[in-house]
Coordinates of N, CA and C in Angstrom, one line a residue:
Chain A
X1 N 117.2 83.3 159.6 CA 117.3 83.5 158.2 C 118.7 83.8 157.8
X2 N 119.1 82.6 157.6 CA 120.4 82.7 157.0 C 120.9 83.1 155.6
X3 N 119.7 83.7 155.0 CA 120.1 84.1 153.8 C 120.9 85.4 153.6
X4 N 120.3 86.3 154.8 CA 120.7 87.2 154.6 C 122.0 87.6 155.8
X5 N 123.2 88.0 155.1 CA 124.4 87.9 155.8 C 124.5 89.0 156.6
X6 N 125.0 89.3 158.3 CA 125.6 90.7 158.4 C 126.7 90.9 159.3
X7 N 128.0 91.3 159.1 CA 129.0 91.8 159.6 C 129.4 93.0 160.3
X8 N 129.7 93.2 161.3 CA 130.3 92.0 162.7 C 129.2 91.7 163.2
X9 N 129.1 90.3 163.9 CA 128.2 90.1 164.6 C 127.9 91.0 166.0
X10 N 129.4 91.3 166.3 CA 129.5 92.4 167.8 C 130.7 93.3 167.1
X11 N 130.2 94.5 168.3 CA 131.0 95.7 167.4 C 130.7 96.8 168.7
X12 N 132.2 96.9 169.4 CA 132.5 97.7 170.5 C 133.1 99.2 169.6
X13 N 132.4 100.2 170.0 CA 133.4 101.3 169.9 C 132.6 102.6 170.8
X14 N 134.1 103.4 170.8 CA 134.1 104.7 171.2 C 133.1 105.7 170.7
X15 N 133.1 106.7 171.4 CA 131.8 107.9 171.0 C 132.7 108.8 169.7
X16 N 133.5 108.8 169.4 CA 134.5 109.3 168.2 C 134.6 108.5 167.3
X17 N 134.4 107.3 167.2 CA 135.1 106.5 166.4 C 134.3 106.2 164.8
X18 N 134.6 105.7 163.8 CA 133.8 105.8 162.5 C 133.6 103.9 162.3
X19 N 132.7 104.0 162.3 CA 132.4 102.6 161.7 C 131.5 102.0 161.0
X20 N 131.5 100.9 160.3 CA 130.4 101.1 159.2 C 129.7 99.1 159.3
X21 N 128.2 98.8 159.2 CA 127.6 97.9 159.7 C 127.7 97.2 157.6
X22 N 127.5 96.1 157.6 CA 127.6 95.2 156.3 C 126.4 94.4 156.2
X23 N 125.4 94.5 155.4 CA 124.4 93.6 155.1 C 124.1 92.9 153.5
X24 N 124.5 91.6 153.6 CA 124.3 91.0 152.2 C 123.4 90.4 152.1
X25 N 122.7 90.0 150.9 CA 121.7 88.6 150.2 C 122.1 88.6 148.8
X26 N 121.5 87.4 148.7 CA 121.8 86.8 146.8 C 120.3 86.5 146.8
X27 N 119.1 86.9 147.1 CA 117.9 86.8 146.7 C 117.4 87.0 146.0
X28 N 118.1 88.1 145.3 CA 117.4 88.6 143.9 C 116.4 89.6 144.7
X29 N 116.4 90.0 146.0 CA 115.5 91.0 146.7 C 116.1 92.5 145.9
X30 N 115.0 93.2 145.9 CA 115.0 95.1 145.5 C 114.9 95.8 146.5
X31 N 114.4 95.2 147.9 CA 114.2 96.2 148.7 C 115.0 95.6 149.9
X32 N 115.7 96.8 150.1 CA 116.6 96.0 151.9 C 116.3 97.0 152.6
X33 N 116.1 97.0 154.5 CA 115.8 97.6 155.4 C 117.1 98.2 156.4
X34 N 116.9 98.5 157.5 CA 117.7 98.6 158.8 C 116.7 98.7 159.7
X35 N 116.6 97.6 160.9 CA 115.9 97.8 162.1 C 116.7 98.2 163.2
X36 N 116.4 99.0 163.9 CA 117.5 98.9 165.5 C 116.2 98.5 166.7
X37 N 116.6 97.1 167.4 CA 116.0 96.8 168.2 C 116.8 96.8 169.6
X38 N 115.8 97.9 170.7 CA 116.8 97.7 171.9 C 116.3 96.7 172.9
X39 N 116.9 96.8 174.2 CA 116.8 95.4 175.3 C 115.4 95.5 175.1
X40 N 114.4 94.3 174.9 CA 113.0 94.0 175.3 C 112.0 95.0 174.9
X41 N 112.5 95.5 173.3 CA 111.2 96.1 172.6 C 111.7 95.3 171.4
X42 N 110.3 96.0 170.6 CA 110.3 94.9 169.1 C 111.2 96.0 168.3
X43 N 111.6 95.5 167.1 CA 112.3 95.9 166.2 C 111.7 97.0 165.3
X44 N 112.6 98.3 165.4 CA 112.3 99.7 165.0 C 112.6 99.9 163.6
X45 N 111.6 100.6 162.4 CA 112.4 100.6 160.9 C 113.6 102.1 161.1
X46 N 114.3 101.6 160.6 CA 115.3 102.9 160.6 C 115.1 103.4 158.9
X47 N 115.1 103.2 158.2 CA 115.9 102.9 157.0 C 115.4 101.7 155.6
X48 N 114.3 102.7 154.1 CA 114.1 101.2 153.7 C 114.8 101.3 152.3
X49 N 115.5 101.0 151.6 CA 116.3 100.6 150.0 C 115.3 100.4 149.3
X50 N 115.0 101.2 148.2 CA 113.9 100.1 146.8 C 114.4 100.2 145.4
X51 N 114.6 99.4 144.9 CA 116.0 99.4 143.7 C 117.2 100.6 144.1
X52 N 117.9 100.2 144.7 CA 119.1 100.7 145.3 C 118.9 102.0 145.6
X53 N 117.5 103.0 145.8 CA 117.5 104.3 146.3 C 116.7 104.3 147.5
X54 N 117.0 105.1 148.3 CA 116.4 105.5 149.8 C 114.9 105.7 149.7
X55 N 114.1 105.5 150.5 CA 112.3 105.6 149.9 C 112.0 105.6 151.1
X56 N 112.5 105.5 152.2 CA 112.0 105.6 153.6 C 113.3 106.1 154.7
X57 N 113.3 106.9 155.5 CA 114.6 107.3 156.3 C 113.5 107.9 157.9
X58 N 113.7 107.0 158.3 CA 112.4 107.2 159.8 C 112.8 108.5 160.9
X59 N 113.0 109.6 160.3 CA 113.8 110.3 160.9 C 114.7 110.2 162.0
X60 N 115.7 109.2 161.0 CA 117.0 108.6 161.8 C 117.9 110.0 162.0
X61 N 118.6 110.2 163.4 CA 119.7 110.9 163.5 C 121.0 110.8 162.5
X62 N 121.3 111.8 161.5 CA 122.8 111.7 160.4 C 123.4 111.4 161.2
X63 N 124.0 111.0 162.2 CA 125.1 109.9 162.9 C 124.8 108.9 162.0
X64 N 123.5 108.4 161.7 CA 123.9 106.7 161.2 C 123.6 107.3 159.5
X65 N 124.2 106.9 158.8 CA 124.4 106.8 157.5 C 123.9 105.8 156.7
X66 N 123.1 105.8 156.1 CA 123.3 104.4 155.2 C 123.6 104.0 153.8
X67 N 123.8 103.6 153.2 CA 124.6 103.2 151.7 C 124.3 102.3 150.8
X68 N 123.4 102.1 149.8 CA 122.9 100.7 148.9 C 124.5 100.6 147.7
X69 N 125.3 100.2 147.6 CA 126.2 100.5 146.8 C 125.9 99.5 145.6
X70 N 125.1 98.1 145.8 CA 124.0 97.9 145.1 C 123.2 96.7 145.5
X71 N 122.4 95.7 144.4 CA 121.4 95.1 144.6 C 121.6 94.6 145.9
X72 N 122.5 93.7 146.1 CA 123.2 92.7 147.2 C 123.2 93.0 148.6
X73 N 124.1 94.5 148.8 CA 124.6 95.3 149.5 C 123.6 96.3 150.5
X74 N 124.2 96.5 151.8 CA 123.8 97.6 152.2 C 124.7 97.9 153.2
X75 N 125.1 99.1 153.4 CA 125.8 99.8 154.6 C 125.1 100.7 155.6
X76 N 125.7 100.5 157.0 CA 125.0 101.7 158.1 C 126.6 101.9 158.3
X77 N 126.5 103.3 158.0 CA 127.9 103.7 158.9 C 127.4 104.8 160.0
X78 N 128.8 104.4 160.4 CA 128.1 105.1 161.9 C 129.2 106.1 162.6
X79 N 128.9 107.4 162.8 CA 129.9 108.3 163.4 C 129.3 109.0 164.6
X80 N 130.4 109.5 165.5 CA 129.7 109.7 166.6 C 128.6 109.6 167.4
X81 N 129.0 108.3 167.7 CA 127.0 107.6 168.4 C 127.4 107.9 169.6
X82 N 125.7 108.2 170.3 CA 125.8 108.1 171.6 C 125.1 106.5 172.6
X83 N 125.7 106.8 173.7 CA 125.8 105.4 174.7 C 124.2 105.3 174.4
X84 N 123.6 105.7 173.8 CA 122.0 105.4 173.8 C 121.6 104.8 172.6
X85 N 122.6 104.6 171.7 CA 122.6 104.3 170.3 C 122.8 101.9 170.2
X86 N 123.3 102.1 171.9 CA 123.6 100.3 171.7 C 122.6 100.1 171.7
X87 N 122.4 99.0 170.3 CA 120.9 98.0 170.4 C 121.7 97.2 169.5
X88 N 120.6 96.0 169.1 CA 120.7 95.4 168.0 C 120.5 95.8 166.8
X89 N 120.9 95.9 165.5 CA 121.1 96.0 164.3 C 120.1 95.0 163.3
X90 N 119.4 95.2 162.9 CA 118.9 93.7 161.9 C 118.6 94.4 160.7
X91 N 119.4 93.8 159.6 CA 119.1 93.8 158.3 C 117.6 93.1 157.7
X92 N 117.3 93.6 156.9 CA 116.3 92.7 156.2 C 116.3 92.8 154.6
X93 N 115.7 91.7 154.1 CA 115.2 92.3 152.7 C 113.9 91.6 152.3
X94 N 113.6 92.3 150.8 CA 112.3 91.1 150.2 C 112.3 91.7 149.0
X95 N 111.3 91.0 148.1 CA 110.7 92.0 146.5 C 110.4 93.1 147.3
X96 N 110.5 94.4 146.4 CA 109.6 95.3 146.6 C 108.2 95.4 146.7
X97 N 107.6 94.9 146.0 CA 106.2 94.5 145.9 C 105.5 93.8 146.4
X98 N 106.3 92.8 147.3 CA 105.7 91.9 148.1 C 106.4 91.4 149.2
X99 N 106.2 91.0 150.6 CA 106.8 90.5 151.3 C 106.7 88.6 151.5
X100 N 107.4 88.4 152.6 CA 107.9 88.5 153.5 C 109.1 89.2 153.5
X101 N 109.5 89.6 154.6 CA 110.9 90.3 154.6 C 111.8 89.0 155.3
X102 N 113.0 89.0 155.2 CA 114.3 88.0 155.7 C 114.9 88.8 156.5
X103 N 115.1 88.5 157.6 CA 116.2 89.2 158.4 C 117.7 88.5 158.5
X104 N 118.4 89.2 159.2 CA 119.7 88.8 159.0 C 120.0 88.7 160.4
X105 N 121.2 88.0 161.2 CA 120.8 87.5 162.7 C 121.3 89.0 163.3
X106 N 121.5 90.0 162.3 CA 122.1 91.2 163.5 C 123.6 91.8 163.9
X107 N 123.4 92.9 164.4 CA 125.0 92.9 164.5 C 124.6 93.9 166.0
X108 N 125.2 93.1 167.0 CA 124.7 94.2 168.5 C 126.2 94.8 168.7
X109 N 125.8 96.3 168.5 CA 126.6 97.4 168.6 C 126.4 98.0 170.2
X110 N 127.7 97.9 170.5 CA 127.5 98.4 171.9 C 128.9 100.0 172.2
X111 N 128.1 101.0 172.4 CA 129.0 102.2 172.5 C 129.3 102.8 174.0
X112 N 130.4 102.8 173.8 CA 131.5 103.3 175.4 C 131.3 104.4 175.1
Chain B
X1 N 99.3 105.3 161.6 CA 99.8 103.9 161.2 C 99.0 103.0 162.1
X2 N 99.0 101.7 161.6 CA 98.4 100.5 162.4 C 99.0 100.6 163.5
X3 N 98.0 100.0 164.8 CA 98.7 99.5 165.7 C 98.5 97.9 165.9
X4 N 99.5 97.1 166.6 CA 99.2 95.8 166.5 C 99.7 95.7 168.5
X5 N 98.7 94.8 168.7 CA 98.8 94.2 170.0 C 98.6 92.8 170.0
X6 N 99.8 92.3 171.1 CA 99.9 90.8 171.5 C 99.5 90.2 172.3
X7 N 99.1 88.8 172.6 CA 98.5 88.7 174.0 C 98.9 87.3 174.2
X8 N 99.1 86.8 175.3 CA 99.9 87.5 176.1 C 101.3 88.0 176.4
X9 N 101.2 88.8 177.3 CA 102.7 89.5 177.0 C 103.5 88.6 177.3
X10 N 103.8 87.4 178.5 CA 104.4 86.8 179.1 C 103.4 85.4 179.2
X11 N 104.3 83.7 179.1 CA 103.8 82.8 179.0 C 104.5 81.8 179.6
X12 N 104.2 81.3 180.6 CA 105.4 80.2 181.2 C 104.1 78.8 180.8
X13 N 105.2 77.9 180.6 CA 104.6 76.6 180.2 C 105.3 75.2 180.7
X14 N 105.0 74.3 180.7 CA 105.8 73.4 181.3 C 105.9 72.5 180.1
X15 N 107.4 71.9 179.7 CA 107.3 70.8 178.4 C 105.9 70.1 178.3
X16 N 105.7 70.3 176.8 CA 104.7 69.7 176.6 C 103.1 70.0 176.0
X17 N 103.1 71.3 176.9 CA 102.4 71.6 176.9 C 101.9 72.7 175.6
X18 N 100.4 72.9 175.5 CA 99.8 73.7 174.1 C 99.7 75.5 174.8
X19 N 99.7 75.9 173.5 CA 99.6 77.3 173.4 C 99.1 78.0 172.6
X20 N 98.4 79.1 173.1 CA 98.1 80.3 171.6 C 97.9 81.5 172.1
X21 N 99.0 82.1 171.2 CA 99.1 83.5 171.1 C 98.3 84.2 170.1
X22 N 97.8 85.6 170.6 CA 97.2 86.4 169.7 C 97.5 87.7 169.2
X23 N 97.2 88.2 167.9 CA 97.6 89.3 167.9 C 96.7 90.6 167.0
X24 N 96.4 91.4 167.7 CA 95.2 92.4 167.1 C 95.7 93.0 166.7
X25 N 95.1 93.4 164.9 CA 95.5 94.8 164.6 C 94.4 96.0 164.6
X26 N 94.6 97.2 164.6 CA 93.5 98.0 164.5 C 93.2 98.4 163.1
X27 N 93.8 98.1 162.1 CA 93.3 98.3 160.8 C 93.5 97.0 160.3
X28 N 93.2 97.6 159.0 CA 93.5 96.1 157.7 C 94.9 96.6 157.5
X29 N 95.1 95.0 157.4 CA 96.9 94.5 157.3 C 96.9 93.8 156.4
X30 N 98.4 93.6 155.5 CA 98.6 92.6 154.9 C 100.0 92.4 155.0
X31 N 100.4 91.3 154.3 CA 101.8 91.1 154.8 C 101.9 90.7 156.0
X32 N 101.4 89.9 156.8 CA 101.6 89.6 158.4 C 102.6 88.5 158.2
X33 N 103.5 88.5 159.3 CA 104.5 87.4 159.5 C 103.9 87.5 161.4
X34 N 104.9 85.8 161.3 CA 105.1 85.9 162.7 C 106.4 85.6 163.0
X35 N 107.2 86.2 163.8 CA 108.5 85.7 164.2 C 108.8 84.9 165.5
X36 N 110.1 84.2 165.3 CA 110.2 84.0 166.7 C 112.1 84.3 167.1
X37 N 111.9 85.4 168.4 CA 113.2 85.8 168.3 C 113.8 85.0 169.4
X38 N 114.7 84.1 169.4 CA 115.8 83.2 170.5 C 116.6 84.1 171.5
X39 N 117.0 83.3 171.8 CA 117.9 84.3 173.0 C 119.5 84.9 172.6
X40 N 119.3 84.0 171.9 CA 120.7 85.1 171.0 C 120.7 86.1 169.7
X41 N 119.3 86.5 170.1 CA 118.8 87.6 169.0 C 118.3 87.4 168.0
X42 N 118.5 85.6 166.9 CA 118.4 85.6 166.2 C 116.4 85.7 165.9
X43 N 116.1 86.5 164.8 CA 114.9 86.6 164.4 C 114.4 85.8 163.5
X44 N 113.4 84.9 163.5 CA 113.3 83.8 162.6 C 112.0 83.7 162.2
X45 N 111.9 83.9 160.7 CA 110.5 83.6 160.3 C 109.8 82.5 160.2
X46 N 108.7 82.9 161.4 CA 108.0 81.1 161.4 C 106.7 81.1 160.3
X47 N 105.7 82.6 160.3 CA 104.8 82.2 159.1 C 104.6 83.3 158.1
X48 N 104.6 83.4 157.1 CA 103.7 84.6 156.3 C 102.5 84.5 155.9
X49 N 101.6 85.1 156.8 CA 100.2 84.3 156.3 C 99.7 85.8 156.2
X50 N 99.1 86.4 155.2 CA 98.3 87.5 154.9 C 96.8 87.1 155.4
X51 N 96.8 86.0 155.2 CA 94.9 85.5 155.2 C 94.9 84.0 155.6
X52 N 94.3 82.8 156.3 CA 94.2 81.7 156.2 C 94.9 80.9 157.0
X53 N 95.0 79.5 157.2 CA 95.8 79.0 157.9 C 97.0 78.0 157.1
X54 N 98.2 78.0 158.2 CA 99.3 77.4 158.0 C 99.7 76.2 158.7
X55 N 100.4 75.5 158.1 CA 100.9 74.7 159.7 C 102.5 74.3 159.4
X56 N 103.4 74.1 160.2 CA 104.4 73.9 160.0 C 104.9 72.8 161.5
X57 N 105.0 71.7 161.0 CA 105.4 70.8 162.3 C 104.4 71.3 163.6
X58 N 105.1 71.4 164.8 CA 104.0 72.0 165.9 C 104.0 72.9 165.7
X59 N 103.8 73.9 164.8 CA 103.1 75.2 164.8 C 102.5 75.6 164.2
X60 N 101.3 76.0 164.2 CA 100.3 76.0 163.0 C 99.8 77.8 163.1
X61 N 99.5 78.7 162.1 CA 98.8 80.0 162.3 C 97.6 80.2 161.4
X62 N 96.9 80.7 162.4 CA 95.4 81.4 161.3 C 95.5 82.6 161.1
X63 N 95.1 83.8 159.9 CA 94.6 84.9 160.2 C 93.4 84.8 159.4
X64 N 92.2 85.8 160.5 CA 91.3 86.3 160.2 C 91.5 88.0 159.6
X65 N 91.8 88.0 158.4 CA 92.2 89.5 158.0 C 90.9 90.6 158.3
X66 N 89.6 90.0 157.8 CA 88.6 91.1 157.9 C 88.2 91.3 159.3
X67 N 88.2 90.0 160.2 CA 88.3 90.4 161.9 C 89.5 91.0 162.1
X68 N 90.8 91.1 161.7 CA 92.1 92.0 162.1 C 92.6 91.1 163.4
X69 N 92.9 89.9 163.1 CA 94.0 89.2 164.2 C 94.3 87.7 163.8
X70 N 95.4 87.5 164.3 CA 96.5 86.7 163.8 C 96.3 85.6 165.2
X71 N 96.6 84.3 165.1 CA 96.8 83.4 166.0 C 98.0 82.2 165.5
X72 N 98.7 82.1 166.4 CA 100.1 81.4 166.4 C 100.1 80.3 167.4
X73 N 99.4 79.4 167.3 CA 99.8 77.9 168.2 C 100.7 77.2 168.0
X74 N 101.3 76.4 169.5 CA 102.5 75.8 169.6 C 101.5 74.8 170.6
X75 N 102.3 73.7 170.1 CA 101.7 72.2 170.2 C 103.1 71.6 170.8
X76 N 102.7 70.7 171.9 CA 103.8 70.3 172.4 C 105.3 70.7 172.8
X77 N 104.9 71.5 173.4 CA 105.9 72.8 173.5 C 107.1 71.9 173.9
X78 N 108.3 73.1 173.7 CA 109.7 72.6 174.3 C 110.2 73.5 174.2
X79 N 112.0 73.3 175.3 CA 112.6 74.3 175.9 C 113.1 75.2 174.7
X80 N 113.0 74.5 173.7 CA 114.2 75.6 172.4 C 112.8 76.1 172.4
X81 N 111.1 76.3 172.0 CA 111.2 77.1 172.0 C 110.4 78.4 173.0
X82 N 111.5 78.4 174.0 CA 111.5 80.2 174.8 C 111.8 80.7 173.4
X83 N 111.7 82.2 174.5 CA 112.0 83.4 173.6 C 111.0 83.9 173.3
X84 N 110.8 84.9 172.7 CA 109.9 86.1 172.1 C 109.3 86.3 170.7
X85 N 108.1 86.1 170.5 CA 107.1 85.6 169.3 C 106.9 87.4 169.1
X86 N 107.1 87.5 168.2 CA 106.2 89.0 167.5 C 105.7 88.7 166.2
X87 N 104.4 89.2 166.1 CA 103.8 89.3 164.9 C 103.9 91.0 164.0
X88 N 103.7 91.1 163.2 CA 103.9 92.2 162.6 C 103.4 91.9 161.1
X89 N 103.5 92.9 160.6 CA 102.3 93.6 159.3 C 102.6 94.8 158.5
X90 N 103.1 95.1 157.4 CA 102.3 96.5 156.8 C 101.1 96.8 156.7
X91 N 100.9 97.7 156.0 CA 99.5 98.4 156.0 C 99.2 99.2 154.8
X92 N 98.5 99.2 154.1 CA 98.6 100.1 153.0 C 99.6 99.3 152.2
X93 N 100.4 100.8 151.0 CA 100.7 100.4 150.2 C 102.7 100.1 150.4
X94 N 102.6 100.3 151.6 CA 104.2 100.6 151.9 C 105.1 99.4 152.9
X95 N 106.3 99.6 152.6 CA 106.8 98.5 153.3 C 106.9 98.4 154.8
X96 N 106.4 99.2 155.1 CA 107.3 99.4 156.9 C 106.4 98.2 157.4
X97 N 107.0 97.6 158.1 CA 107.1 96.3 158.8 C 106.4 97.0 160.0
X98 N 105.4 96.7 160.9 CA 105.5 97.2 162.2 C 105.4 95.9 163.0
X99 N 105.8 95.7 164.1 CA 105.6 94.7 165.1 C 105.0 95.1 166.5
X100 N 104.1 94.1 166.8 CA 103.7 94.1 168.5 C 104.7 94.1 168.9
X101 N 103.9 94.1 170.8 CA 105.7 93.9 171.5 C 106.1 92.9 172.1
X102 N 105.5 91.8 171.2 CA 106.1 90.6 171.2 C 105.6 90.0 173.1
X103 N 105.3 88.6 172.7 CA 104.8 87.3 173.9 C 106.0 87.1 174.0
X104 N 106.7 86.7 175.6 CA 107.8 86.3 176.1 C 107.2 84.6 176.6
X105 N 108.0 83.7 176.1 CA 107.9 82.7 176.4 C 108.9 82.1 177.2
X106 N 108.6 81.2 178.1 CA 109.7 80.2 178.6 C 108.8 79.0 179.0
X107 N 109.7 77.8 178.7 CA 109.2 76.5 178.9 C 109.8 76.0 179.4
X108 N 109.7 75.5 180.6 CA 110.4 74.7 181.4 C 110.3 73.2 181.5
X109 N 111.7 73.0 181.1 CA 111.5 70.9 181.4 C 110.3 70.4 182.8

């Protein structure tokens, strides 16, 4: 699903370090996600957006942050993660009201 | 929350060959997709079928929503497509996506 964009595709850091994950679409979508999927399980909701406000937070650890700054957009930032935190990343979106949801190819964060 | 189960977990096939996967949920679902994830992560929607059947080139899916399970056939299989099929669903009135834990495929020339 190449509609929906996300930057970096790979993304090395330190247990200190601040970093922040980028997920776009031009869908005209209201609701955007965050999945973290690790080696050889299915994809976990972290996180769901519905007209640019928080409506779901899957009692994610405040290490990961997230940010609708608006329709288009979404941010995971991320501060002191631990080595148990590398998985894949996948964005999604859809209508609020209706699915399917789009995913985005990911961004595999891997922490030293 | 729903649970959803896949079957089979693992599927080796030789080019060519047909397939079907299944996937049970324990409540009423809507919103069902099925995906298929590649080896390089990418997640790729192959159907959204709430109810009914689809077909798209060799893959076709049915769901029986009031029986609660989904079927995902692959016709004439080939090596692109390995990789890992999940099906998934909400439930109710909310978005959370949940997913099985996905059939591992591989097809060998």
């Amino acid at each position: 699903d190449t509609e929906v964009t996300q930057t970096p595709k790979h993304l090395v850091m330190g247990m200190t370090n601040k970093k922040s994950l980028k997920c776009e679409q031009h869908m005209g979508h209201r609701a955007m996600y965050w999945y973290k999927q690790k080696a050889k399980k299915p994809p976990e909701l972290m996180f769901v957006y519905s007209y640019e406000k928080l409506s779901i937070n899957e009692s994610v650890p405040s290490r990961f942050s997230p940010e609708c700054p608006n329709s288009s957009l979404l941010n995971l930032h991320l501060h002191a993660l631990q080595p148990e935190d590398s998985a894949l990343y996948l964005c999604a979106s859809s209508q609020v009201s209706a699915q399917p949801q789009h995913f985005g190819d990911g961004t595999r964060l891997s922490i030293l | 929350g729903i649970q959803v189960e896949q079957s089979p977990p693992d599927l080796i096939l030789q080019e060519g060959a047909n397939s079907t996967l299944r996937c049970n949920f324990s409540d009423s679902v809507n919103n069902l997709q099925w995906f298929h994830q590649n080896p390089w992560g990418q997640l790729i929607n192959l159907f959204y079928i709430p109810s009914g059947t689809k077909q798209n080139g060799r893959l076709s899916a049915t769901t029986v929503a009031t029986e609660r399970y989904s079927l995902l056939y692959i016709s004439s299989s080939q090596t692109t497509d390995s990789g890992v099929y999940f099906c998934a669903s909400t439930s109710g009135g909310y978005n959370k996506l949940i997913f099985g834990a996905g059939t591992r495929l591989a097809v060998h020339p």
